[in-house]
């Protein structure tokens, strides 16, 4: 028994040593930062202050304490300007950059700054509030740019790197992992966000999220935090969605989307017993005088594919429909009364 106890003890020690030896070494991002950071810039924006912001400036602090914000200021002042900051990155050598819509919204002037302190005025080519994507352009050539990665191949748990200008501190890098994919944030259903645990702060908006190979996988756009700081959950717009928006902004300066005219839901466990499939977008309601009503969609229809491409859920349907232009013809694969039918619809 004594000998067996010694052997058991030795086995436990050996297992512990093996665990220590096989523990993964920390990921070194230094080479990746050197590779990616030249394509990332700071964005300085001049905006006109809103009426509410002007009132906040005008109300004396002592009145705020007693009356809150319900103080009426009789005189009107001329609109004033404020400065804001964010991040952006080059996607082409001829001067196109991506940032967030909310970074440059209502901007009267946009300036980008490189890590060598050079500054260039930027033009807002176009901006899309729905996806929170904006396209900028500066004059020049041979800018360092990022190459797009494949979000479909991105795995949960994979290391990622964010570079931006949190609180105006240029070229700050923070690392983490992919926490989830296809995440809807705060009821938002139009963007299948990449969720990360990367530390993000004000100023990181519009910065690049890259994978361990240096490929661009998303635009950092938001963080949910109870503290108001980086102790929270970060979200990035997938580059695959951004590419479609960029194509439309370059062509037209704005984004137009196909419209179907339906209210939709997902297939839960109970509905999966009624339908032949566990995935798809369920038609809950149809608006009058819309393509859906005109071309024969019905409540209870389950859209499971468009042109043979699978529709997994309502977000998948919304994004696919939005990728088409108005007046385009599409073919929906629909399950109705447990039978599969095709519907031709002009958006």
PDB file of C-alpha atoms in Angstrom, residues 20-220:
ATOM      1  CA  UNK A  20       2.642  23.278 -16.949  1.00  0.00           C
ATOM      2  CA  UNK A  21       4.791  22.244 -19.906  1.00  0.00           C
ATOM      3  CA  UNK A  22       1.845  22.106 -22.336  1.00  0.00           C
ATOM      4  CA  UNK A  23       0.278  25.392 -21.207  1.00  0.00           C
ATOM      5  CA  UNK A  24       0.022  27.764 -24.163  1.00  0.00           C
ATOM      6  CA  UNK A  25       2.482  30.619 -24.182  1.00  0.00           C
ATOM      7  CA  UNK A  26       1.050  34.162 -24.283  1.00  0.00           C
ATOM      8  CA  UNK A  27       0.422  35.406 -27.800  1.00  0.00           C
ATOM      9  CA  UNK A  28       3.040  37.930 -28.939  1.00  0.00           C
ATOM     10  CA  UNK A  29       1.334  40.636 -31.000  1.00  0.00           C
ATOM     11  CA  UNK A  30       4.379  42.876 -31.460  1.00  0.00           C
ATOM     12  CA  UNK A  31       5.097  41.858 -35.070  1.00  0.00           C
ATOM     13  CA  UNK A  32       1.412  42.101 -35.900  1.00  0.00           C
ATOM     14  CA  UNK A  33       1.186  45.626 -34.486  1.00  0.00           C
ATOM     15  CA  UNK A  34       4.156  46.712 -36.606  1.00  0.00           C
ATOM     16  CA  UNK A  35       2.530  45.170 -39.654  1.00  0.00           C
ATOM     17  CA  UNK A  36      -0.944  46.654 -39.225  1.00  0.00           C
ATOM     18  CA  UNK A  37      -0.543  50.011 -37.469  1.00  0.00           C
ATOM     19  CA  UNK A  38       0.777  52.054 -40.449  1.00  0.00           C
ATOM     20  CA  UNK A  39      -2.633  51.673 -42.122  1.00  0.00           C
ATOM     21  CA  UNK A  40      -4.508  53.022 -39.082  1.00  0.00           C
ATOM     22  CA  UNK A  41      -4.976  56.757 -38.478  1.00  0.00           C
ATOM     23  CA  UNK A  42      -6.584  59.079 -35.978  1.00  0.00           C
ATOM     24  CA  UNK A  43      -9.644  61.052 -37.017  1.00  0.00           C
ATOM     25  CA  UNK A  44     -10.330  64.568 -35.760  1.00  0.00           C
ATOM     26  CA  UNK A  45     -13.796  65.925 -36.490  1.00  0.00           C
ATOM     27  CA  UNK A  46     -15.328  69.381 -36.148  1.00  0.00           C
ATOM     28  CA  UNK A  47     -19.092  69.358 -35.581  1.00  0.00           C
ATOM     29  CA  UNK A  48     -21.726  71.947 -34.795  1.00  0.00           C
ATOM     30  CA  UNK A  49     -23.136  71.595 -31.315  1.00  0.00           C
ATOM     31  CA  UNK A  50     -26.774  70.619 -30.951  1.00  0.00           C
ATOM     32  CA  UNK A  51     -29.273  72.944 -29.277  1.00  0.00           C
ATOM     33  CA  UNK A  52     -29.356  70.652 -26.261  1.00  0.00           C
ATOM     34  CA  UNK A  53     -25.571  70.791 -25.913  1.00  0.00           C
ATOM     35  CA  UNK A  54     -25.659  74.596 -26.176  1.00  0.00           C
ATOM     36  CA  UNK A  55     -28.250  74.772 -23.412  1.00  0.00           C
ATOM     37  CA  UNK A  56     -26.156  72.518 -21.222  1.00  0.00           C
ATOM     38  CA  UNK A  57     -23.254  74.931 -21.630  1.00  0.00           C
ATOM     39  CA  UNK A  58     -25.390  77.962 -20.847  1.00  0.00           C
ATOM     40  CA  UNK A  59     -27.123  76.702 -17.689  1.00  0.00           C
ATOM     41  CA  UNK A  60     -25.100  77.729 -14.631  1.00  0.00           C
ATOM     42  CA  UNK A  61     -24.099  74.819 -12.404  1.00  0.00           C
ATOM     43  CA  UNK A  62     -25.857  76.301  -9.358  1.00  0.00           C
ATOM     44  CA  UNK A  63     -29.181  76.327 -11.248  1.00  0.00           C
ATOM     45  CA  UNK A  64     -28.651  72.760 -12.399  1.00  0.00           C
ATOM     46  CA  UNK A  65     -28.375  71.625  -8.786  1.00  0.00           C
ATOM     47  CA  UNK A  66     -31.755  73.077  -7.865  1.00  0.00           C
ATOM     48  CA  UNK A  67     -33.735  72.890 -11.089  1.00  0.00           C
ATOM     49  CA  UNK A  68     -31.994  70.202 -13.132  1.00  0.00           C
ATOM     50  CA  UNK A  69     -32.131  70.811 -16.862  1.00  0.00           C
ATOM     51  CA  UNK A  70     -35.548  72.530 -16.830  1.00  0.00           C
ATOM     52  CA  UNK A  71     -34.028  76.009 -16.968  1.00  0.00           C
ATOM     53  CA  UNK A  72     -35.196  78.249 -19.808  1.00  0.00           C
ATOM     54  CA  UNK A  73     -32.542  80.508 -21.313  1.00  0.00           C
ATOM     55  CA  UNK A  74     -34.208  83.507 -22.966  1.00  0.00           C
ATOM     56  CA  UNK A  75     -31.433  84.544 -25.332  1.00  0.00           C
ATOM     57  CA  UNK A  76     -30.279  82.570 -28.378  1.00  0.00           C
ATOM     58  CA  UNK A  77     -26.601  82.257 -29.166  1.00  0.00           C
ATOM     59  CA  UNK A  78     -25.003  81.589 -32.522  1.00  0.00           C
ATOM     60  CA  UNK A  79     -24.269  77.864 -33.153  1.00  0.00           C
ATOM     61  CA  UNK A  80     -20.938  76.793 -31.730  1.00  0.00           C
ATOM     62  CA  UNK A  81     -18.640  74.006 -32.796  1.00  0.00           C
ATOM     63  CA  UNK A  82     -17.104  71.122 -30.927  1.00  0.00           C
ATOM     64  CA  UNK A  83     -14.335  68.682 -31.719  1.00  0.00           C
ATOM     65  CA  UNK A  84     -14.571  64.912 -31.610  1.00  0.00           C
ATOM     66  CA  UNK A  85     -12.169  62.118 -32.350  1.00  0.00           C
ATOM     67  CA  UNK A  86     -12.138  58.553 -33.535  1.00  0.00           C
ATOM     68  CA  UNK A  87     -10.147  56.135 -35.658  1.00  0.00           C
ATOM     69  CA  UNK A  88     -10.010  55.065 -39.306  1.00  0.00           C
ATOM     70  CA  UNK A  89      -7.916  52.837 -41.546  1.00  0.00           C
ATOM     71  CA  UNK A  90      -6.930  52.632 -45.200  1.00  0.00           C
ATOM     72  CA  UNK A  91      -8.533  49.988 -47.391  1.00  0.00           C
ATOM     73  CA  UNK A  92      -6.818  51.048 -50.619  1.00  0.00           C
ATOM     74  CA  UNK A  93      -3.525  52.598 -51.649  1.00  0.00           C
ATOM     75  CA  UNK A  94      -5.302  55.447 -53.453  1.00  0.00           C
ATOM     76  CA  UNK A  95      -6.667  56.981 -50.267  1.00  0.00           C
ATOM     77  CA  UNK A  96      -9.973  55.362 -49.301  1.00  0.00           C
ATOM     78  CA  UNK A  97     -10.519  54.865 -45.567  1.00  0.00           C
ATOM     79  CA  UNK A  98     -13.216  53.333 -43.375  1.00  0.00           C
ATOM     80  CA  UNK A  99     -14.563  54.647 -40.091  1.00  0.00           C
ATOM     81  CA  UNK A 100     -17.914  54.741 -38.266  1.00  0.00           C
ATOM     82  CA  UNK A 101     -20.917  56.785 -39.328  1.00  0.00           C
ATOM     83  CA  UNK A 102     -21.288  58.137 -35.801  1.00  0.00           C
ATOM     84  CA  UNK A 103     -17.697  59.409 -35.840  1.00  0.00           C
ATOM     85  CA  UNK A 104     -18.205  61.734 -38.832  1.00  0.00           C
ATOM     86  CA  UNK A 105     -21.961  62.358 -38.628  1.00  0.00           C
ATOM     87  CA  UNK A 106     -22.792  66.055 -39.202  1.00  0.00           C
ATOM     88  CA  UNK A 107     -19.083  66.879 -39.534  1.00  0.00           C
ATOM     89  CA  UNK A 108     -18.100  70.228 -41.027  1.00  0.00           C
ATOM     90  CA  UNK A 109     -14.434  69.208 -41.224  1.00  0.00           C
ATOM     91  CA  UNK A 110     -12.622  65.871 -41.028  1.00  0.00           C
ATOM     92  CA  UNK A 111      -8.859  65.533 -40.608  1.00  0.00           C
ATOM     93  CA  UNK A 112      -6.796  62.364 -40.364  1.00  0.00           C
ATOM     94  CA  UNK A 113      -3.447  62.166 -38.608  1.00  0.00           C
ATOM     95  CA  UNK A 114      -0.653  59.639 -39.242  1.00  0.00           C
ATOM     96  CA  UNK A 115       1.757  58.248 -36.675  1.00  0.00           C
ATOM     97  CA  UNK A 116       4.429  60.652 -37.921  1.00  0.00           C
ATOM     98  CA  UNK A 117       2.059  63.555 -37.047  1.00  0.00           C
ATOM     99  CA  UNK A 118       1.274  64.402 -40.684  1.00  0.00           C
ATOM    100  CA  UNK A 119      -2.269  65.618 -41.217  1.00  0.00           C
ATOM    101  CA  UNK A 120      -4.532  65.433 -44.267  1.00  0.00           C
ATOM    102  CA  UNK A 121      -8.025  66.793 -44.835  1.00  0.00           C
ATOM    103  CA  UNK A 122     -10.493  64.033 -45.628  1.00  0.00           C
ATOM    104  CA  UNK A 123     -13.733  64.063 -47.595  1.00  0.00           C
ATOM    105  CA  UNK A 124     -16.739  62.018 -46.510  1.00  0.00           C
ATOM    106  CA  UNK A 125     -17.603  60.048 -49.663  1.00  0.00           C
ATOM    107  CA  UNK A 126     -20.720  58.622 -48.071  1.00  0.00           C
ATOM    108  CA  UNK A 127     -22.096  57.343 -44.794  1.00  0.00           C
ATOM    109  CA  UNK A 128     -24.630  54.715 -43.768  1.00  0.00           C
ATOM    110  CA  UNK A 129     -26.372  55.078 -40.412  1.00  0.00           C
ATOM    111  CA  UNK A 130     -27.938  51.624 -40.436  1.00  0.00           C
ATOM    112  CA  UNK A 131     -24.617  49.766 -40.483  1.00  0.00           C
ATOM    113  CA  UNK A 132     -22.643  52.623 -38.847  1.00  0.00           C
ATOM    114  CA  UNK A 133     -20.138  52.654 -41.733  1.00  0.00           C
ATOM    115  CA  UNK A 134     -18.588  55.746 -43.336  1.00  0.00           C
ATOM    116  CA  UNK A 135     -16.195  55.963 -46.280  1.00  0.00           C
ATOM    117  CA  UNK A 136     -13.531  58.701 -46.355  1.00  0.00           C
ATOM    118  CA  UNK A 137     -11.147  59.792 -49.103  1.00  0.00           C
ATOM    119  CA  UNK A 138      -7.854  61.705 -48.987  1.00  0.00           C
ATOM    120  CA  UNK A 139      -5.702  62.876 -51.871  1.00  0.00           C
ATOM    121  CA  UNK A 140      -2.518  60.928 -52.480  1.00  0.00           C
ATOM    122  CA  UNK A 141      -1.172  57.552 -53.519  1.00  0.00           C
ATOM    123  CA  UNK A 142       0.704  54.574 -52.158  1.00  0.00           C
ATOM    124  CA  UNK A 143      -0.923  54.596 -48.708  1.00  0.00           C
ATOM    125  CA  UNK A 144      -0.469  51.484 -46.542  1.00  0.00           C
ATOM    126  CA  UNK A 145      -3.713  49.505 -46.535  1.00  0.00           C
ATOM    127  CA  UNK A 146      -5.253  46.486 -44.876  1.00  0.00           C
ATOM    128  CA  UNK A 147      -6.362  43.352 -46.698  1.00  0.00           C
ATOM    129  CA  UNK A 148      -9.768  41.873 -45.998  1.00  0.00           C
ATOM    130  CA  UNK A 149     -10.042  38.586 -44.132  1.00  0.00           C
ATOM    131  CA  UNK A 150     -12.689  35.871 -44.207  1.00  0.00           C
ATOM    132  CA  UNK A 151     -15.148  36.268 -41.345  1.00  0.00           C
ATOM    133  CA  UNK A 152     -16.803  32.932 -42.188  1.00  0.00           C
ATOM    134  CA  UNK A 153     -13.553  31.189 -41.280  1.00  0.00           C
ATOM    135  CA  UNK A 154     -13.142  33.185 -38.070  1.00  0.00           C
ATOM    136  CA  UNK A 155     -13.555  30.957 -35.012  1.00  0.00           C
ATOM    137  CA  UNK A 156     -14.838  31.784 -31.563  1.00  0.00           C
ATOM    138  CA  UNK A 157     -11.832  31.832 -29.241  1.00  0.00           C
ATOM    139  CA  UNK A 158      -9.446  33.021 -31.953  1.00  0.00           C
ATOM    140  CA  UNK A 159      -7.088  35.866 -30.908  1.00  0.00           C
ATOM    141  CA  UNK A 160      -7.774  39.304 -32.396  1.00  0.00           C
ATOM    142  CA  UNK A 161      -6.123  42.715 -32.259  1.00  0.00           C
ATOM    143  CA  UNK A 162      -7.692  46.181 -32.186  1.00  0.00           C
ATOM    144  CA  UNK A 163      -5.791  49.349 -33.070  1.00  0.00           C
ATOM    145  CA  UNK A 164      -7.232  52.829 -32.641  1.00  0.00           C
ATOM    146  CA  UNK A 165      -7.073  56.077 -30.705  1.00  0.00           C
ATOM    147  CA  UNK A 166      -8.849  55.599 -27.366  1.00  0.00           C
ATOM    148  CA  UNK A 167      -9.282  58.944 -25.601  1.00  0.00           C
ATOM    149  CA  UNK A 168      -7.172  60.450 -28.376  1.00  0.00           C
ATOM    150  CA  UNK A 169      -4.079  58.353 -27.591  1.00  0.00           C
ATOM    151  CA  UNK A 170      -2.890  57.448 -31.082  1.00  0.00           C
ATOM    152  CA  UNK A 171      -1.978  53.944 -32.203  1.00  0.00           C
ATOM    153  CA  UNK A 172      -3.052  52.134 -29.063  1.00  0.00           C
ATOM    154  CA  UNK A 173      -3.210  48.369 -29.455  1.00  0.00           C
ATOM    155  CA  UNK A 174      -5.357  46.009 -27.398  1.00  0.00           C
ATOM    156  CA  UNK A 175      -5.779  42.275 -27.812  1.00  0.00           C
ATOM    157  CA  UNK A 176      -8.367  39.687 -26.926  1.00  0.00           C
ATOM    158  CA  UNK A 177     -10.387  36.866 -28.416  1.00  0.00           C
ATOM    159  CA  UNK A 178     -13.540  36.451 -30.469  1.00  0.00           C
ATOM    160  CA  UNK A 179     -16.286  35.876 -27.911  1.00  0.00           C
ATOM    161  CA  UNK A 180     -19.155  35.265 -30.344  1.00  0.00           C
ATOM    162  CA  UNK A 181     -20.239  35.776 -33.946  1.00  0.00           C
ATOM    163  CA  UNK A 182     -23.537  36.860 -35.511  1.00  0.00           C
ATOM    164  CA  UNK A 183     -24.437  38.772 -32.351  1.00  0.00           C
ATOM    165  CA  UNK A 184     -27.351  41.226 -32.313  1.00  0.00           C
ATOM    166  CA  UNK A 185     -26.685  44.132 -29.974  1.00  0.00           C
ATOM    167  CA  UNK A 186     -29.398  45.814 -27.890  1.00  0.00           C
ATOM    168  CA  UNK A 187     -32.224  44.792 -30.215  1.00  0.00           C
ATOM    169  CA  UNK A 188     -30.281  45.701 -33.349  1.00  0.00           C
ATOM    170  CA  UNK A 189     -31.141  43.210 -36.085  1.00  0.00           C
ATOM    171  CA  UNK A 190     -29.418  44.594 -39.157  1.00  0.00           C
ATOM    172  CA  UNK A 191     -25.789  43.926 -38.242  1.00  0.00           C
ATOM    173  CA  UNK A 192     -24.468  40.482 -37.215  1.00  0.00           C
ATOM    174  CA  UNK A 193     -21.722  41.843 -34.952  1.00  0.00           C
ATOM    175  CA  UNK A 194     -18.483  40.148 -34.001  1.00  0.00           C
ATOM    176  CA  UNK A 195     -18.357  40.156 -30.201  1.00  0.00           C
ATOM    177  CA  UNK A 196     -14.931  40.391 -28.539  1.00  0.00           C
ATOM    178  CA  UNK A 197     -13.416  40.953 -25.122  1.00  0.00           C
ATOM    179  CA  UNK A 198     -10.911  43.453 -26.568  1.00  0.00           C
ATOM    180  CA  UNK A 199     -10.542  46.607 -24.463  1.00  0.00           C
ATOM    181  CA  UNK A 200     -12.325  49.419 -26.323  1.00  0.00           C
ATOM    182  CA  UNK A 201     -12.863  53.019 -25.243  1.00  0.00           C
ATOM    183  CA  UNK A 202     -14.179  56.271 -26.722  1.00  0.00           C
ATOM    184  CA  UNK A 203     -11.921  57.009 -29.675  1.00  0.00           C
ATOM    185  CA  UNK A 204     -11.586  53.359 -30.684  1.00  0.00           C
ATOM    186  CA  UNK A 205     -14.693  53.766 -32.839  1.00  0.00           C
ATOM    187  CA  UNK A 206     -13.829  53.276 -36.487  1.00  0.00           C
ATOM    188  CA  UNK A 207     -10.596  51.423 -35.734  1.00  0.00           C
ATOM    189  CA  UNK A 208      -9.510  48.134 -37.241  1.00  0.00           C
ATOM    190  CA  UNK A 209     -10.082  44.665 -35.813  1.00  0.00           C
ATOM    191  CA  UNK A 210      -7.654  42.163 -37.352  1.00  0.00           C
ATOM    192  CA  UNK A 211      -7.008  38.477 -36.906  1.00  0.00           C
ATOM    193  CA  UNK A 212      -3.696  36.856 -35.963  1.00  0.00           C
ATOM    194  CA  UNK A 213      -2.631  36.874 -39.624  1.00  0.00           C
ATOM    195  CA  UNK A 214      -3.106  40.626 -39.970  1.00  0.00           C
ATOM    196  CA  UNK A 215      -6.249  40.367 -42.087  1.00  0.00           C
ATOM    197  CA  UNK A 216      -9.029  42.896 -41.498  1.00  0.00           C
ATOM    198  CA  UNK A 217     -12.145  41.253 -40.080  1.00  0.00           C
ATOM    199  CA  UNK A 218     -14.160  44.192 -38.776  1.00  0.00           C
ATOM    200  CA  UNK A 219     -14.615  47.812 -37.714  1.00  0.00           C
ATOM    201  CA  UNK A 220     -14.713  48.393 -33.955  1.00  0.00           C
TER     202      UNK A 220
END
